PDB file of C-alpha atoms in Angstrom:
ATOM      1  CA  MET A   1       6.714  -8.175  -0.568  1.00 64.00           C
ATOM      2  CA  THR A   2       8.348  -5.073  -2.492  1.00 85.00           C
ATOM      3  CA  THR A   3       7.012  -1.452  -2.397  1.00 94.00           C
ATOM      4  CA  THR A   4       6.737   0.237  -5.520  1.00 96.00           C
ATOM      5  CA  LEU A   5       7.789   4.072  -5.494  1.00 97.00           C
ATOM      6  CA  THR A   6       6.185   6.512  -7.637  1.00 97.00           C
ATOM      7  CA  LEU A   7       6.739   9.869  -8.248  1.00 98.00           C
ATOM      8  CA  VAL A   8       4.078  11.992  -9.273  1.00 97.00           C
ATOM      9  CA  GLN A   9       4.409  16.349 -10.020  1.00 97.00           C
ATOM     10  CA  GLY A  10       0.787  17.705  -9.064  1.00 96.00           C
ATOM     11  CA  ASP A  11      -1.499  18.397  -6.176  1.00 97.00           C
ATOM     12  CA  ILE A  12      -1.351  15.565  -3.458  1.00 97.00           C
ATOM     13  CA  THR A  13      -5.068  16.456  -2.577  1.00 97.00           C
ATOM     14  CA  ARG A  14      -6.048  15.146  -6.040  1.00 97.00           C
ATOM     15  CA  GLN A  15      -4.492  11.886  -5.418  1.00 97.00           C
ATOM     16  CA  HIS A  16      -6.738   8.249  -5.485  1.00 98.00           C
ATOM     17  CA  VAL A  17      -4.959   6.863  -2.918  1.00 98.00           C
ATOM     18  CA  ASP A  18      -5.923   4.667   0.239  1.00 98.00           C
ATOM     19  CA  ALA A  19      -4.347   7.270   2.513  1.00 98.00           C
ATOM     20  CA  ILE A  20      -2.622  10.611   2.015  1.00 98.00           C
ATOM     21  CA  VAL A  21       0.509  11.795   4.091  1.00 98.00           C
ATOM     22  CA  ASN A  22      -0.473  15.437   5.621  1.00 97.00           C
ATOM     23  CA  ALA A  23       2.913  17.702   6.437  1.00 96.00           C
ATOM     24  CA  ALA A  24       1.033  18.793   9.322  1.00 95.00           C
ATOM     25  CA  ASN A  25       1.838  20.956  12.192  1.00 91.00           C
ATOM     26  CA  SER A  26       1.750  19.956  15.773  1.00 92.00           C
ATOM     27  CA  SER A  27      -1.478  21.389  16.443  1.00 90.00           C
ATOM     28  CA  LEU A  28      -3.353  19.369  14.252  1.00 88.00           C
ATOM     29  CA  LEU A  29      -5.686  22.383  13.179  1.00 87.00           C
ATOM     30  CA  GLY A  30      -4.513  23.189   9.685  1.00 84.00           C
ATOM     31  CA  GLY A  31      -1.978  25.733   8.635  1.00 85.00           C
ATOM     32  CA  GLY A  32      -0.365  26.810   5.473  1.00 86.00           C
ATOM     33  CA  GLY A  33       0.980  24.792   2.409  1.00 89.00           C
ATOM     34  CA  VAL A  34       0.221  20.859   2.343  1.00 91.00           C
ATOM     35  CA  ASP A  35      -1.743  20.842   5.747  1.00 93.00           C
ATOM     36  CA  GLY A  36      -3.848  24.012   4.633  1.00 93.00           C
ATOM     37  CA  ALA A  37      -4.760  22.408   1.273  1.00 95.00           C
ATOM     38  CA  ILE A  38      -5.658  19.180   2.765  1.00 96.00           C
ATOM     39  CA  HIS A  39      -7.942  20.669   5.355  1.00 95.00           C
ATOM     40  CA  ARG A  40      -9.325  22.976   2.660  1.00 95.00           C
ATOM     41  CA  ARG A  41     -10.506  20.291   0.232  1.00 96.00           C
ATOM     42  CA  GLY A  42     -11.092  17.442   2.839  1.00 96.00           C
ATOM     43  CA  GLY A  43     -13.350  19.604   4.377  1.00 94.00           C
ATOM     44  CA  PRO A  44     -14.590  20.210   8.071  1.00 95.00           C
ATOM     45  CA  ALA A  45     -14.654  16.259   8.693  1.00 96.00           C
ATOM     46  CA  ILE A  46     -10.803  16.264   9.053  1.00 95.00           C
ATOM     47  CA  LEU A  47     -10.564  19.173  11.193  1.00 93.00           C
ATOM     48  CA  GLU A  48     -13.238  17.482  13.629  1.00 93.00           C
ATOM     49  CA  GLU A  49     -11.377  14.427  13.987  1.00 91.00           C
ATOM     50  CA  CYS A  50      -7.911  16.409  14.857  1.00 92.00           C
ATOM     51  CA  ARG A  51      -9.946  18.360  17.573  1.00 91.00           C
ATOM     52  CA  ARG A  52     -11.016  15.414  18.714  1.00 91.00           C
ATOM     53  CA  LEU A  53      -7.395  14.053  19.414  1.00 90.00           C
ATOM     54  CA  ARG A  54      -6.165  17.365  20.454  1.00 85.00           C
ATOM     55  CA  ALA A  55      -8.875  16.625  23.289  1.00 88.00           C
ATOM     56  CA  SER A  56      -8.292  13.386  24.002  1.00 88.00           C
ATOM     57  CA  LEU A  57      -4.528  11.638  22.920  1.00 78.00           C
ATOM     58  CA  HIS A  58      -2.667  14.667  21.716  1.00 75.00           C
ATOM     59  CA  SER A  59      -3.659  17.293  24.157  1.00 82.00           C
ATOM     60  CA  ASP A  60      -0.348  19.087  23.787  1.00 87.00           C
ATOM     61  CA  GLY A  61      -0.099  18.722  19.948  1.00 86.00           C
ATOM     62  CA  LEU A  62       1.672  15.831  18.335  1.00 92.00           C
ATOM     63  CA  PRO A  63       4.989  15.375  18.702  1.00 95.00           C
ATOM     64  CA  THR A  64       7.615  15.919  15.806  1.00 96.00           C
ATOM     65  CA  GLY A  65       8.195  12.656  13.785  1.00 97.00           C
ATOM     66  CA  ARG A  66       4.916  10.886  14.909  1.00 97.00           C
ATOM     67  CA  ALA A  67       2.245  10.386  12.963  1.00 97.00           C
ATOM     68  CA  VAL A  68      -1.834   9.941  13.506  1.00 97.00           C
ATOM     69  CA  ALA A  69      -4.485   9.086  10.944  1.00 97.00           C
ATOM     70  CA  THR A  70      -8.129  10.756  10.652  1.00 97.00           C
ATOM     71  CA  THR A  71     -10.764  10.351   8.053  1.00 97.00           C
ATOM     72  CA  ALA A  72     -10.226  12.123   4.924  1.00 97.00           C
ATOM     73  CA  GLY A  73     -13.274  13.722   4.709  1.00 96.00           C
ATOM     74  CA  ALA A  74     -13.732  14.769   0.977  1.00 97.00           C
ATOM     75  CA  LEU A  75     -10.552  13.669  -0.484  1.00 97.00           C
ATOM     76  CA  ASN A  76     -10.040  10.825  -2.988  1.00 96.00           C
ATOM     77  CA  ALA A  77      -8.829   8.780  -0.122  1.00 98.00           C
ATOM     78  CA  ARG A  78      -9.852   6.757   2.832  1.00 98.00           C
ATOM     79  CA  TRP A  79      -7.515   8.195   5.481  1.00 98.00           C
ATOM     80  CA  VAL A  80      -5.310  11.307   6.005  1.00 98.00           C
ATOM     81  CA  ILE A  81      -2.181  10.410   8.294  1.00 98.00           C
ATOM     82  CA  HIS A  82      -1.003  13.347   9.732  1.00 97.00           C
ATOM     83  CA  THR A  83       2.949  13.693  10.568  1.00 97.00           C
ATOM     84  CA  VAL A  84       4.939  16.560  11.896  1.00 96.00           C
ATOM     85  CA  GLY A  85       8.091  17.019  10.590  1.00 96.00           C
ATOM     86  CA  PRO A  86      11.055  19.088  11.887  1.00 97.00           C
ATOM     87  CA  VAL A  87      11.885  22.192  11.176  1.00 96.00           C
ATOM     88  CA  PHE A  88      15.327  22.633   9.298  1.00 97.00           C
ATOM     89  CA  THR A  89      18.502  23.877  11.305  1.00 95.00           C
ATOM     90  CA  SER A  90      22.021  23.783  10.474  1.00 94.00           C
ATOM     91  CA  GLU A  91      22.848  23.828  14.396  1.00 96.00           C
ATOM     92  CA  GLU A  92      21.183  20.580  15.138  1.00 96.00           C
ATOM     93  CA  ASP A  93      20.892  17.409  12.674  1.00 96.00           C
ATOM     94  CA  ARG A  94      17.450  16.351  12.669  1.00 97.00           C
ATOM     95  CA  SER A  95      17.678  14.027  10.088  1.00 97.00           C
ATOM     96  CA  GLU A  96      16.193  10.868  12.431  1.00 98.00           C
ATOM     97  CA  LEU A  97      13.166  12.894  12.995  1.00 98.00           C
ATOM     98  CA  LEU A  98      12.542  13.554   9.670  1.00 98.00           C
ATOM     99  CA  ALA A  99      13.664   9.674   8.807  1.00 98.00           C
ATOM    100  CA  SER A 100      10.662   9.083  11.579  1.00 98.00           C
ATOM    101  CA  CYS A 101       8.041  10.722   9.899  1.00 98.00           C
ATOM    102  CA  TYR A 102       8.025   8.493   6.927  1.00 98.00           C
ATOM    103  CA  ARG A 103       8.603   5.084   8.954  1.00 98.00           C
ATOM    104  CA  GLU A 104       6.004   6.441  11.581  1.00 98.00           C
ATOM    105  CA  SER A 105       3.344   7.279   8.906  1.00 98.00           C
ATOM    106  CA  LEU A 106       3.614   3.874   7.149  1.00 98.00           C
ATOM    107  CA  ARG A 107       3.770   2.564  10.527  1.00 98.00           C
ATOM    108  CA  VAL A 108       0.146   3.944  10.756  1.00 98.00           C
ATOM    109  CA  ALA A 109      -0.729   3.063   7.111  1.00 98.00           C
ATOM    110  CA  ASP A 110      -0.105  -0.704   7.738  1.00 98.00           C
ATOM    111  CA  GLU A 111      -2.403  -0.688  10.833  1.00 98.00           C
ATOM    112  CA  LEU A 112      -4.686   1.052   8.662  1.00 98.00           C
ATOM    113  CA  GLY A 113      -4.774  -1.627   6.111  1.00 98.00           C
ATOM    114  CA  ALA A 114      -3.353   0.990   3.176  1.00 98.00           C
ATOM    115  CA  CYS A 115      -2.070  -0.262   0.328  1.00 98.00           C
ATOM    116  CA  THR A 116      -1.298   2.904  -1.376  1.00 98.00           C
ATOM    117  CA  VAL A 117       0.231   5.967   0.447  1.00 98.00           C
ATOM    118  CA  ALA A 118       0.733   9.563  -1.137  1.00 98.00           C
ATOM    119  CA  PHE A 119       3.422  11.400   0.379  1.00 98.00           C
ATOM    120  CA  PRO A 120       4.162  15.264  -0.042  1.00 98.00           C
ATOM    121  CA  ALA A 121       7.983  16.457   0.494  1.00 97.00           C
ATOM    122  CA  VAL A 122       7.459  16.750   4.340  1.00 97.00           C
ATOM    123  CA  SER A 123       9.336  19.790   5.843  1.00 96.00           C
ATOM    124  CA  THR A 124      10.991  21.180   2.412  1.00 96.00           C
ATOM    125  CA  GLY A 125       8.614  23.911   2.409  1.00 91.00           C
ATOM    126  CA  GLY A 126       7.862  25.818   4.884  1.00 89.00           C
ATOM    127  CA  TYR A 127       9.989  24.214   7.441  1.00 93.00           C
ATOM    128  CA  GLY A 128      13.232  25.011   5.317  1.00 95.00           C
ATOM    129  CA  TRP A 129      14.368  21.625   4.783  1.00 97.00           C
ATOM    130  CA  PRO A 130      17.291  21.405   1.764  1.00 97.00           C
ATOM    131  CA  LEU A 131      14.972  19.855  -1.126  1.00 97.00           C
ATOM    132  CA  ASP A 132      17.956  17.543  -1.977  1.00 97.00           C
ATOM    133  CA  ASP A 133      18.594  16.094   1.415  1.00 98.00           C
ATOM    134  CA  GLY A 134      15.027  16.007   2.166  1.00 98.00           C
ATOM    135  CA  ALA A 135      14.350  13.768  -1.084  1.00 98.00           C
ATOM    136  CA  ARG A 136      17.329  11.700  -0.013  1.00 98.00           C
ATOM    137  CA  ILE A 137      16.097  10.961   3.311  1.00 98.00           C
ATOM    138  CA  ALA A 138      12.606  10.290   2.168  1.00 98.00           C
ATOM    139  CA  VAL A 139      13.601   7.698  -0.569  1.00 98.00           C
ATOM    140  CA  GLU A 140      16.216   6.166   1.390  1.00 98.00           C
ATOM    141  CA  THR A 141      13.807   5.891   4.413  1.00 98.00           C
ATOM    142  CA  VAL A 142      10.855   4.102   2.633  1.00 98.00           C
ATOM    143  CA  ARG A 143      13.166   1.710   0.907  1.00 97.00           C
ATOM    144  CA  ARG A 144      14.350   0.522   4.135  1.00 97.00           C
ATOM    145  CA  THR A 145      11.329   0.554   6.231  1.00 97.00           C
ATOM    146  CA  ARG A 146       9.610  -2.787   6.076  1.00 96.00           C
ATOM    147  CA  THR A 147       5.793  -2.229   5.182  1.00 98.00           C
ATOM    148  CA  SER A 148       2.667  -3.895   3.628  1.00 97.00           C
ATOM    149  CA  VAL A 149       2.051  -0.825   1.706  1.00 98.00           C
ATOM    150  CA  GLU A 150       2.334  -1.845  -2.072  1.00 98.00           C
ATOM    151  CA  GLU A 151       2.575   1.856  -3.489  1.00 98.00           C
ATOM    152  CA  VAL A 152       4.268   4.806  -1.838  1.00 98.00           C
ATOM    153  CA  ARG A 153       3.181   7.928  -4.034  1.00 98.00           C
ATOM    154  CA  PHE A 154       5.712  10.790  -3.642  1.00 98.00           C
ATOM    155  CA  VAL A 155       3.350  13.575  -5.136  1.00 98.00           C
ATOM    156  CA  LEU A 156       5.684  16.780  -5.609  1.00 97.00           C
ATOM    157  CA  PHE A 157       4.456  20.439  -6.019  1.00 93.00           C
ATOM    158  CA  ASP A 158       6.805  21.052  -8.826  1.00 96.00           C
ATOM    159  CA  ALA A 159       9.451  19.986 -11.209  1.00 97.00           C
ATOM    160  CA  ARG A 160      12.518  20.889  -9.013  1.00 97.00           C
ATOM    161  CA  ALA A 161      10.810  18.777  -6.025  1.00 97.00           C
ATOM    162  CA  TYR A 162      10.219  16.254  -8.685  1.00 98.00           C
ATOM    163  CA  GLU A 163      13.705  16.509 -10.230  1.00 97.00           C
ATOM    164  CA  ALA A 164      14.873  16.104  -6.447  1.00 98.00           C
ATOM    165  CA  PHE A 165      13.108  12.739  -5.656  1.00 98.00           C
ATOM    166  CA  ALA A 166      13.964  12.007  -9.530  1.00 97.00           C
ATOM    167  CA  ALA A 167      17.751  11.433  -8.703  1.00 97.00           C
ATOM    168  CA  GLN A 168      17.435  10.075  -5.184  1.00 96.00           C
ATOM    169  CA  ALA A 169      14.601   7.222  -6.513  1.00 94.00           C
ATOM    170  CA  GLY A 170      17.006   6.509  -9.510  1.00 84.00           C
TER     171      GLY A 170
END
């Protein structure tokens, strides 16, 4: 089966999909950017499940490149898949960790039975990943990953991000 890639400029918290991917921090307890927006709009149910995950499976936090799911609370989705992207540094190539965020999120989506998944541009905001390279890694990784997800929707905050992803998606 071929996964359809769709690009949307807009607010990821407004998407009607099975799963929304959250560019989370390792604490899973909310933060800024996409993470804060998802927690605010999704409501307290997401934070409650994140706290349970921290108390059981991820007491030291979710490792970079990994993914885990919770309820989507009040969002127009069934689940939120939280993934922790790497912080960009020119001293160390962390591209594999960024690619792992997309692969792991799709693996979790497959386990959940999600058919539609909305991704942000992981690590390209506060974590400083160069947008063009982040778009390249995201699109290439999703295209190469075997998944049952029917549609991957990249939801991009502004025109610059949309254009970067459009250049990669062809």
